[in-house]
């Protein structure tokens, strides 16, 4: 078993590759600043990885672009969590064929979670001969070398590497946003929920050192970030195996205690080890968002057991009621899976009951998708997709009513919002501290700043308001 929390700096040979890429890019593209495009599928873990790839590309001289058609390097960072996510990747890679034919110097690379599954990586490699480079999540830190080799040898390559339990620090990062940023605190997952592919494609849990996280947060705040989200598949097990006593509640508090005007949030926390201590920290720090994303997945104890989730409905409701009693203005969100193998109508009723009892702000809803290699994929399932889709319809209807009630109750309130983006001409999308979207009139110059708003109207999931 490799050492789990073994931190190393980006190896100097990778720095050398970055420096040597300048000449290679010039030779291949006739410019030291060719255009690179990255499309990211899946969750924030992938977004954070793409920000590292972009950081390395930028350091090598590339210019980042949002326009795939004019790009010299195209990278798809893929997600394996559901079949739908994978299908989109296959479709979108297929569509690159004509682009590669018209521009032979184009380098197409695929990386991310799908590439960690051998059968998928092989299939991609065989089906799409114009894909020049395939690499997995464990070799991100070797990207400069892989890119260099792909360009200098012209040979196609699948590079997967092993989960060696190491964390590489010092990789350059290009953050997508200038005022909202992701900050990974840990990688991997040890939970092995029976439906989920993540532990297989992301490897074992490992935590970044607290001082590294705090330092990075401080530099983000100094750079003007107004909202930082700490990231991990299960932040509640942060620190396991570190030679330090810092656990997630202390880490969260330390980041919140950094001087500056910013909001702090995190995701995701697993209900099996969401502690009162964590909730107390949220309740006691005005900078931490009064928001808990606490995926319950299912409202039937029988299914929760089959899912290997290690909590039951009663325990879930206990944490929720403690959080509601402590955190003012709490917004709860969650993930839910409909149609786990063998889920009966009675099991499903449990899910509806739980949704009613909690009163979530909003839900991320998924129909179960079998993943090759996971235990749940081997279970019998007598229920058809039509049955599951019908249940999903009922669930969405219920949640819509709950969301509408919750937003309606916010009308007339005054609150601080963070202005995020232009929704349309003259209208901006802002977000409350709890994460609810509010449309307010204004212009693009206000994006990235805090403002006081009064909520004047509510429509299902969205609020409308005016700035004060
Ligand atoms: N680590 C996070 C979740 C990461 S995956 C957590 O445990 O909460 C995001 C969500 O995708 C999961 O919460 C789950 O609801 C959903 N999901 C994962 N595997 C799935 C599958 N095979 N089919 C359908 N939904 C799935
Ligand atoms: Fe998947 Fe469960 Fe890990 Fe979340 S905690 S990533 S659902 S195995
Ligand atoms: Fe998808 Fe990988 Fe995240 S499988 S959900 S991108 S960890």
Coordinates of C-alpha atoms and ligand atoms in Angstrom, one line a residue:
X1 CA 0.0 0.0 0.0
X2 CA 1.6 3.3 -1.1
X3 CA 1.9 6.2 1.4
X4 CA -1.4 8.1 1.1
X5 CA -0.4 11.6 1.7
X6 CA 2.8 12.0 0.1
X7 CA 3.2 15.5 -1.3
X8 CA 5.8 16.3 -3.9
X9 CA 6.6 19.3 -6.1
X10 CA 6.0 19.2 -9.8
X11 CA 9.1 17.3 -11.0
X12 CA 11.7 19.6 -12.5
X13 CA 11.8 17.5 -15.7
X14 CA 8.2 18.6 -16.3
X15 CA 9.3 22.2 -15.9
X16 CA 12.0 21.4 -18.5
X17 CA 9.4 20.0 -20.9
X18 CA 7.3 23.2 -20.5
X19 CA 10.3 25.3 -21.4
X20 CA 11.2 23.1 -24.4
X21 CA 7.7 23.1 -25.7
X22 CA 8.1 26.7 -27.0
X23 CA 10.4 25.5 -29.9
X24 CA 8.2 22.5 -30.7
X25 CA 5.1 24.6 -30.9
X26 CA 6.9 27.1 -33.2
X27 CA 8.0 24.3 -35.5
X28 CA 4.6 22.7 -35.6
X29 CA 2.4 25.7 -35.9
X30 CA 4.7 28.5 -37.1
X31 CA 3.9 30.4 -33.9
X32 CA 5.0 30.1 -30.2
X33 CA 1.4 31.0 -29.2
X34 CA -0.9 28.4 -30.8
X35 CA -4.5 28.3 -29.6
X36 CA -5.6 25.6 -27.1
X37 CA -9.2 24.7 -26.4
X38 CA -10.3 22.5 -23.4
X39 CA -13.8 21.3 -22.9
X40 CA -14.6 20.0 -19.5
X41 CA -17.3 17.4 -18.7
X42 CA -18.4 16.3 -15.3
X43 CA -17.9 17.7 -11.8
X44 CA -15.7 20.4 -10.3
X45 CA -12.9 18.0 -9.8
X46 CA -12.5 17.9 -13.5
X47 CA -12.9 21.7 -13.7
X48 CA -10.0 22.0 -11.3
X49 CA -7.9 19.5 -13.3
X50 CA -8.7 21.5 -16.5
X51 CA -7.5 24.6 -14.8
X52 CA -4.1 22.9 -14.2
X53 CA -3.9 21.8 -17.8
X54 CA -4.7 25.3 -18.9
X55 CA -2.0 26.6 -16.5
X56 CA 0.6 24.3 -18.0
X57 CA -0.5 25.1 -21.6
X58 CA -0.3 28.8 -20.9
X59 CA 3.1 28.5 -19.3
X60 CA 4.3 26.7 -22.4
X61 CA 3.2 29.7 -24.5
X62 CA -0.3 28.6 -25.7
X63 CA -3.1 31.1 -26.0
X64 CA -6.4 29.7 -24.5
X65 CA -9.4 29.9 -26.7
X66 CA -13.2 29.3 -26.4
X67 CA -13.4 28.6 -30.1
X68 CA -12.9 25.0 -31.0
X69 CA -13.0 25.6 -34.7
X70 CA -9.9 27.7 -34.7
X71 CA -7.9 25.8 -32.1
X72 CA -4.6 24.1 -32.7
X73 CA -4.8 21.8 -29.7
X74 CA -8.2 20.4 -28.5
X75 CA -8.6 18.6 -25.2
X76 CA -11.7 16.9 -23.9
X77 CA -11.5 16.3 -20.2
X78 CA -14.1 13.5 -19.7
X79 CA -16.5 12.2 -17.1
X80 CA -17.6 8.6 -16.5
X81 CA -20.2 9.0 -13.9
X82 CA -23.2 8.2 -16.1
X83 CA -23.7 6.7 -19.5
X84 CA -25.2 10.0 -20.8
X85 CA -21.9 11.8 -20.0
X86 CA -19.9 9.2 -21.9
X87 CA -22.2 9.2 -24.9
X88 CA -21.7 12.9 -25.3
X89 CA -18.0 12.5 -25.4
X90 CA -18.2 9.8 -28.1
X91 CA -20.5 12.0 -30.1
X92 CA -18.3 15.1 -29.8
X93 CA -15.1 13.3 -30.6
X94 CA -16.7 11.9 -33.7
X95 CA -17.5 15.4 -34.8
X96 CA -13.9 16.4 -34.7
X97 CA -13.0 14.2 -37.7
X98 CA -13.6 16.8 -40.3
X99 CA -11.7 19.4 -38.4
X100 CA -8.6 17.2 -38.1
X101 CA -8.8 16.4 -41.9
X102 CA -8.9 20.0 -42.8
X103 CA -6.0 20.9 -40.4
X104 CA -3.6 17.9 -40.0
X105 CA -1.4 19.8 -37.4
X106 CA -4.4 19.8 -35.0
X107 CA -3.6 17.8 -31.9
X108 CA -6.6 16.1 -30.3
X109 CA -6.2 14.8 -26.7
X110 CA -8.6 13.0 -24.4
X111 CA -8.2 12.8 -20.7
X112 CA -10.1 12.6 -17.5
X113 CA -12.2 9.9 -15.7
X114 CA -13.4 8.0 -18.8
X115 CA -9.8 7.3 -19.8
X116 CA -9.1 5.5 -16.5
X117 CA -11.4 2.7 -17.6
X118 CA -9.3 0.4 -19.8
X119 CA -12.2 -0.7 -22.0
X120 CA -13.2 2.9 -22.8
X121 CA -9.7 4.2 -23.4
X122 CA -9.1 1.2 -25.8
X123 CA -12.4 1.9 -27.6
X124 CA -11.6 5.5 -28.1
X125 CA -8.1 4.8 -29.3
X126 CA -9.4 2.2 -31.8
X127 CA -12.5 4.1 -33.0
X128 CA -10.9 7.5 -33.4
X129 CA -7.5 7.2 -35.1
X130 CA -7.2 11.0 -35.3
X131 CA -7.0 11.2 -31.5
X132 CA -3.3 11.7 -30.8
X133 CA -3.1 11.4 -27.1
X134 CA -5.1 9.7 -24.4
X135 CA -4.2 10.1 -20.7
X136 CA -5.8 9.4 -17.3
X137 CA -6.4 11.3 -14.1
X138 CA -3.2 10.0 -12.4
X139 CA -0.8 11.5 -14.9
X140 CA -2.0 15.1 -15.1
X141 CA 1.3 16.3 -13.7
X142 CA 3.1 14.6 -16.6
X143 CA 1.0 16.5 -19.2
X144 CA 4.0 18.7 -20.4
X145 CA 6.0 15.5 -21.2
X146 CA 3.1 13.8 -22.8
X147 CA 2.3 16.8 -25.0
X148 CA 6.0 17.1 -25.9
X149 CA 6.3 13.5 -26.9
X150 CA 3.0 13.5 -28.9
X151 CA 4.3 16.5 -30.9
X152 CA 7.9 15.4 -31.4
X153 CA 7.4 11.7 -32.2
X154 CA 4.0 11.9 -33.9
X155 CA 3.2 8.6 -32.2
X156 CA -0.2 8.0 -30.7
X157 CA -0.2 7.1 -27.1
X158 CA -2.4 5.9 -24.2
X159 CA -0.9 6.9 -20.8
X160 CA -2.7 5.9 -17.7
X161 CA -0.1 5.6 -14.9
X162 CA -1.0 4.2 -11.5
X163 CA -2.5 5.7 -8.4
X164 CA 0.7 6.2 -6.4
X165 CA -1.1 8.2 -3.7
X166 CA 1.0 11.3 -4.4
X167 CA -0.1 14.9 -4.6
X168 CA 1.9 17.1 -6.9
X169 CA 2.0 20.7 -5.8
X170 CA 3.3 23.7 -7.7
X171 CA 1.4 22.9 -11.0
X172 CA 0.6 26.2 -12.6
X173 CA -3.2 26.9 -12.5
X174 CA -5.2 29.1 -14.9
X175 CA -8.5 29.8 -13.1
X176 CA -11.5 30.2 -15.3
X177 CA -13.2 32.8 -13.1
X178 CA -11.7 36.0 -11.8
X179 CA -13.9 36.3 -8.7
X180 CA -15.3 32.8 -8.0
X181 CA -12.7 30.0 -7.7
X182 CA -12.4 26.3 -6.9
X183 CA -9.8 25.1 -4.4
X184 CA -9.3 21.4 -4.2
X185 CA -8.5 20.2 -0.6
X186 CA -8.4 16.5 -1.4
X187 CA -8.5 14.1 -4.3
X188 CA -10.0 10.6 -4.8
X189 CA -12.6 8.7 -2.9
X190 CA -12.6 5.7 -0.6
X191 CA -16.3 5.2 -0.1
X192 CA -17.2 2.8 -2.9
X193 CA -20.9 3.5 -3.1
X194 CA -22.0 0.5 -5.1
X195 CA -23.4 2.5 -8.0
X196 CA -20.4 4.8 -8.4
X197 CA -17.4 4.7 -10.7
X198 CA -15.5 7.6 -9.1
X199 CA -13.3 5.6 -6.7
X200 CA -12.2 3.5 -9.6
X201 CA -11.2 6.4 -11.8
X202 CA -10.0 8.8 -9.2
X203 CA -8.1 6.5 -6.9
X204 CA -7.8 6.6 -3.1
X205 CA -8.5 9.5 -0.9
X206 CA -5.5 11.9 -0.3
X207 CA -5.5 15.3 1.4
X208 CA -3.5 18.4 0.6
X209 CA -1.6 19.8 3.5
X210 CA -3.6 22.4 5.5
X211 CA -0.9 25.0 5.2
X212 CA -0.9 24.7 1.4
X213 CA -4.7 25.0 1.2
X214 CA -4.7 28.1 3.5
X215 CA -1.8 29.7 1.5
X216 CA -3.6 29.2 -1.8
X217 CA -6.8 30.6 -0.3
X218 CA -4.9 33.6 0.9
X219 CA -3.4 34.3 -2.5
X220 CA -6.8 33.9 -4.1
X221 CA -8.3 36.5 -1.7
X222 CA -5.4 38.8 -2.3
X223 CA -6.0 38.4 -6.1
X224 CA -9.6 39.7 -5.5
X225 CA -11.6 36.4 -5.4
X226 CA -15.0 37.0 -3.7
X227 CA -16.1 33.4 -3.4
X228 CA -13.9 30.3 -2.8
X229 CA -15.3 26.8 -2.9
X230 CA -13.3 24.1 -1.2
X231 CA -13.5 20.9 -3.1
X232 CA -13.4 17.1 -2.4
X233 CA -15.6 14.1 -3.1
X234 CA -16.2 13.8 0.6
X235 CA -14.6 16.8 2.4
X236 CA -15.7 15.3 5.8
X237 CA -12.9 12.8 5.6
X238 CA -10.3 15.5 4.9
X239 CA -7.1 14.9 6.8
X240 CA -7.2 11.2 7.2
X241 CA -3.6 10.0 7.0
X242 CA -2.1 13.4 7.3
X243 CA 0.5 13.9 10.0
X244 CA -1.6 16.7 11.4
X245 CA -4.7 16.9 13.6
X246 CA -6.4 19.3 11.2
X247 CA -9.8 17.9 10.0
X248 CA -12.3 19.6 7.7
X249 CA -14.1 21.8 10.3
X250 CA -10.7 23.3 11.4
X251 CA -9.6 23.7 7.9
X252 CA -12.8 25.5 7.0
X253 CA -12.5 27.7 10.0
X254 CA -8.9 28.6 9.3
X255 CA -9.8 29.6 5.7
X256 CA -12.8 31.6 6.9
X257 CA -10.5 33.4 9.4
X258 CA -8.3 34.8 6.6
X259 CA -8.7 38.6 6.5
X260 CA -10.8 40.0 3.6
X261 CA -14.3 40.3 2.3
X262 CA -15.2 37.0 0.7
X263 CA -17.6 34.1 0.9
X264 CA -16.5 30.6 1.5
X265 CA -18.3 27.4 0.6
X266 CA -17.5 23.7 0.1
X267 CA -18.6 20.5 -1.5
X268 CA -19.4 17.7 -1.2
X269 CA -20.0 16.4 2.3
X270 CA -21.1 12.8 2.8
X271 CA -24.0 12.4 5.4
X272 CA -22.3 9.4 7.1
X273 CA -19.7 11.7 8.6
X274 CA -21.2 15.2 8.6
X275 CA -20.5 16.2 12.1
X276 CA -22.1 18.7 14.5
X277 CA -18.7 20.3 14.8
X278 CA -18.8 21.1 11.0
X279 CA -22.3 22.6 11.3
X280 CA -21.2 24.7 14.3
X281 CA -18.3 26.1 12.3
X282 CA -20.7 27.1 9.5
X283 CA -23.1 28.6 12.0
X284 CA -20.4 30.7 13.7
X285 CA -18.6 32.1 10.7
X286 CA -20.4 34.9 8.8
X287 CA -18.2 34.3 5.8
X288 CA -19.2 30.6 5.3
X289 CA -22.2 30.2 3.1
X290 CA -25.3 29.0 4.9
X291 CA -25.6 26.2 2.4
X292 CA -25.2 22.5 2.8
X293 CA -25.0 20.2 -0.2
X294 CA -25.7 16.9 1.5
X295 CA -26.5 14.2 -1.0
X296 CA -29.0 11.7 0.4
X297 CA -29.3 9.6 -2.8
X298 CA -32.3 7.7 -1.6
X299 CA -35.0 7.7 1.0
X300 CA -35.3 4.0 1.6
X301 CA -33.1 2.4 4.3
X302 CA -33.1 -0.8 2.3
X303 CA -31.7 0.9 -0.8
X304 CA -29.2 3.0 1.2
X305 CA -27.8 -0.3 2.5
X306 CA -27.5 -1.7 -1.0
X307 CA -25.8 1.5 -2.0
X308 CA -23.3 1.1 0.8
X309 CA -24.0 4.6 2.1
X310 CA -23.5 3.9 5.8
X311 CA -26.4 6.0 7.1
X312 CA -30.1 5.6 7.3
X313 CA -33.0 8.0 6.8
X314 CA -33.2 8.7 10.5
X315 CA -29.6 9.7 10.8
X316 CA -29.9 11.9 7.7
X317 CA -32.9 13.7 9.1
X318 CA -31.1 14.2 12.5
X319 CA -28.2 16.0 10.8
X320 CA -30.6 18.1 8.8
X321 CA -32.6 19.1 11.9
X322 CA -29.4 20.0 13.8
X323 CA -28.2 22.1 10.8
X324 CA -31.6 23.8 10.5
X325 CA -31.6 24.7 14.2
X326 CA -28.1 26.1 14.1
X327 CA -27.6 27.8 10.7
X328 CA -29.6 31.0 10.0
X329 CA -31.1 31.1 6.5
X330 CA -29.9 27.6 5.7
X331 CA -30.3 26.4 2.1
X332 CA -30.1 22.6 1.7
X333 CA -29.4 21.0 -1.7
X334 CA -28.8 17.3 -2.5
X335 CA -28.3 14.6 -5.1
X336 CA -30.8 11.9 -5.6
X337 CA -30.8 8.7 -7.6
X338 CA -34.1 7.3 -9.0
X339 CA -34.3 3.7 -10.2
X340 CA -31.4 2.0 -8.3
X341 CA -31.7 -1.8 -9.2
X342 CA -34.7 -3.3 -7.6
X343 CA -36.1 0.0 -6.2
X344 CA -39.8 -0.7 -5.5
X345 CA -42.6 1.8 -5.5
X346 CA -42.5 1.7 -1.7
X347 CA -38.8 2.5 -1.7
X348 CA -39.4 5.4 -4.0
X349 CA -42.2 6.7 -1.7
X350 CA -39.5 6.9 1.0
X351 CA -37.5 9.2 -1.3
X352 CA -40.6 11.4 -1.8
X353 CA -41.3 11.5 1.9
X354 CA -37.7 12.5 2.7
X355 CA -37.8 15.3 0.1
X356 CA -41.0 16.6 1.7
X357 CA -39.7 16.4 5.2
X358 CA -36.4 18.3 4.4
X359 CA -37.7 20.9 2.0
X360 CA -34.6 21.3 -0.2
X361 CA -33.9 24.5 -2.0
X362 CA -33.1 22.5 -5.1
X363 CA -32.1 19.0 -6.1
X364 CA -29.7 17.4 -8.6
X365 CA -31.7 14.4 -9.9
X366 CA -30.3 11.3 -11.7
X367 CA -31.8 8.2 -13.1
X368 CA -29.5 5.3 -12.1
X369 CA -27.0 4.4 -14.8
X370 CA -25.2 1.1 -14.6
X371 CA -21.4 1.5 -14.5
X372 CA -19.2 -1.4 -15.7
X373 CA -17.1 -2.8 -12.8
X374 CA -19.3 -1.5 -10.0
X375 CA -21.2 -3.9 -7.7
X376 CA -24.6 -2.4 -8.4
X377 CA -24.2 -3.1 -12.1
X378 CA -24.4 -6.8 -11.3
X379 CA -27.7 -6.6 -9.5
X380 CA -31.0 -7.8 -11.1
X381 CA -33.3 -5.0 -12.1
X382 CA -36.9 -5.8 -13.0
X383 CA -37.9 -2.2 -13.5
X384 CA -38.0 -0.6 -17.0
X385 CA -36.7 2.8 -17.9
X386 CA -40.3 4.0 -18.4
X387 CA -41.1 3.2 -14.8
X388 CA -38.1 5.1 -13.6
X389 CA -38.8 8.1 -15.9
X390 CA -42.4 8.2 -14.6
X391 CA -41.1 8.3 -11.0
X392 CA -38.6 11.0 -11.9
X393 CA -41.5 13.1 -13.2
X394 CA -43.4 12.8 -9.9
X395 CA -40.2 13.7 -8.0
X396 CA -39.5 16.8 -10.1
X397 CA -43.1 18.0 -9.7
X398 CA -42.9 17.7 -5.9
X399 CA -39.5 19.5 -5.8
X400 CA -40.9 22.2 -8.0
X401 CA -43.7 22.9 -5.5
X402 CA -41.2 22.9 -2.6
X403 CA -38.8 25.2 -4.4
X404 CA -41.6 27.6 -5.3
X405 CA -42.7 27.8 -1.7
X406 CA -39.2 28.4 -0.5
X407 CA -38.5 31.2 -3.0
X408 CA -41.9 32.8 -2.4
X409 CA -41.0 33.1 1.3
X410 CA -38.0 35.2 0.4
X411 CA -40.0 37.9 -1.2
X412 CA -39.6 41.2 0.6
X413 CA -36.3 40.3 2.2
X414 CA -33.1 42.3 1.9
X415 CA -29.9 40.5 1.5
X416 CA -26.3 40.7 0.2
X417 CA -25.8 39.1 -3.2
X418 CA -22.7 38.4 -5.4
X419 CA -23.2 39.5 -9.0
X420 CA -22.1 36.7 -11.3
X421 CA -23.0 37.2 -14.9
X422 CA -25.1 38.9 -17.5
X423 CA -28.4 37.0 -17.9
X424 CA -29.6 39.2 -20.8
X425 CA -29.7 42.8 -21.8
X426 CA -30.0 44.9 -18.7
X427 CA -30.4 41.9 -16.4
X428 CA -27.8 40.3 -14.2
X429 CA -27.7 37.0 -12.4
X430 CA -26.7 37.3 -8.8
X431 CA -26.6 34.7 -6.1
X432 CA -27.6 34.9 -2.4
X433 CA -25.1 33.7 0.2
X434 CA -27.1 30.5 0.4
X435 CA -26.7 30.0 -3.4
X436 CA -30.1 30.9 -4.7
X437 CA -30.1 32.7 -8.1
X438 CA -31.6 36.2 -8.1
X439 CA -32.1 38.3 -11.3
X440 CA -31.5 42.0 -10.8
X441 CA -31.3 44.9 -13.2
X442 CA -27.9 46.2 -13.9
X443 CA -25.0 46.4 -16.3
X444 CA -21.9 44.2 -16.9
X445 CA -19.6 46.6 -15.0
X446 CA -21.1 45.3 -11.7
X447 CA -20.1 41.6 -12.3
X448 CA -17.8 40.2 -9.7
X449 CA -19.0 42.6 -6.9
X450 CA -21.2 42.3 -3.8
X451 CA -24.4 44.3 -3.7
X452 CA -27.4 44.7 -1.4
X453 CA -30.6 43.6 -3.0
X454 CA -34.3 43.5 -2.1
X455 CA -36.2 40.4 -3.4
X456 CA -39.4 41.6 -5.1
X457 CA -40.6 38.5 -6.9
X458 CA -40.2 34.7 -7.0
X459 CA -40.6 32.3 -9.8
X460 CA -40.1 28.6 -9.0
X461 CA -36.3 28.2 -8.6
X462 CA -35.4 31.9 -9.3
X463 CA -35.8 35.1 -7.4
X464 CA -36.1 38.6 -8.9
X465 CA -35.1 41.7 -7.1
X466 CA -33.7 45.2 -7.2
X467 CA -30.4 46.5 -6.1
X468 CA -30.5 49.0 -3.2
Ligands
LIG1 N1 -18.9 12.5 -4.0 C1 -20.2 13.0 -4.2 C2 -20.8 12.7 -5.5 C3 -20.0 12.6 -6.8 S1 -20.9 12.1 -8.2 C4 -21.1 12.5 -3.1 O1 -20.9 11.4 -2.6 O2 -22.0 13.1 -2.8 C5 -22.3 13.1 -8.2 C6 -23.6 12.4 -8.1 O3 -23.8 11.6 -9.3 C7 -23.8 11.5 -7.0 O4 -24.1 12.2 -5.8 C8 -24.9 10.6 -7.5 O5 -26.2 11.2 -7.1 C9 -24.8 10.7 -9.0 N2 -24.3 9.4 -9.5 C10 -23.1 8.8 -9.2 N3 -23.1 7.6 -9.9 C11 -24.3 7.4 -10.5 C12 -24.8 6.4 -11.3 N4 -24.2 5.3 -11.6 N5 -26.1 6.6 -11.8 C13 -26.8 7.7 -11.5 N6 -26.3 8.7 -10.8 C14 -25.1 8.6 -10.3
LIG2 FE1 -19.1 8.2 -5.5 FE2 -19.9 7.7 -3.1 FE3 -17.4 8.5 -3.5 FE4 -19.5 10.2 -3.8 S1 -18.9 9.2 -1.9 S2 -17.8 9.9 -5.2 S3 -21.1 8.9 -4.6 S4 -18.3 6.6 -4.2
LIG3 FE1 -17.3 12.6 -13.5 FE2 -14.9 12.1 -12.7 FE3 -16.3 14.0 -11.5 S1 -16.4 10.6 -13.2 S2 -18.4 13.3 -11.7 S3 -15.6 14.0 -13.6 S4 -14.8 12.7 -10.6

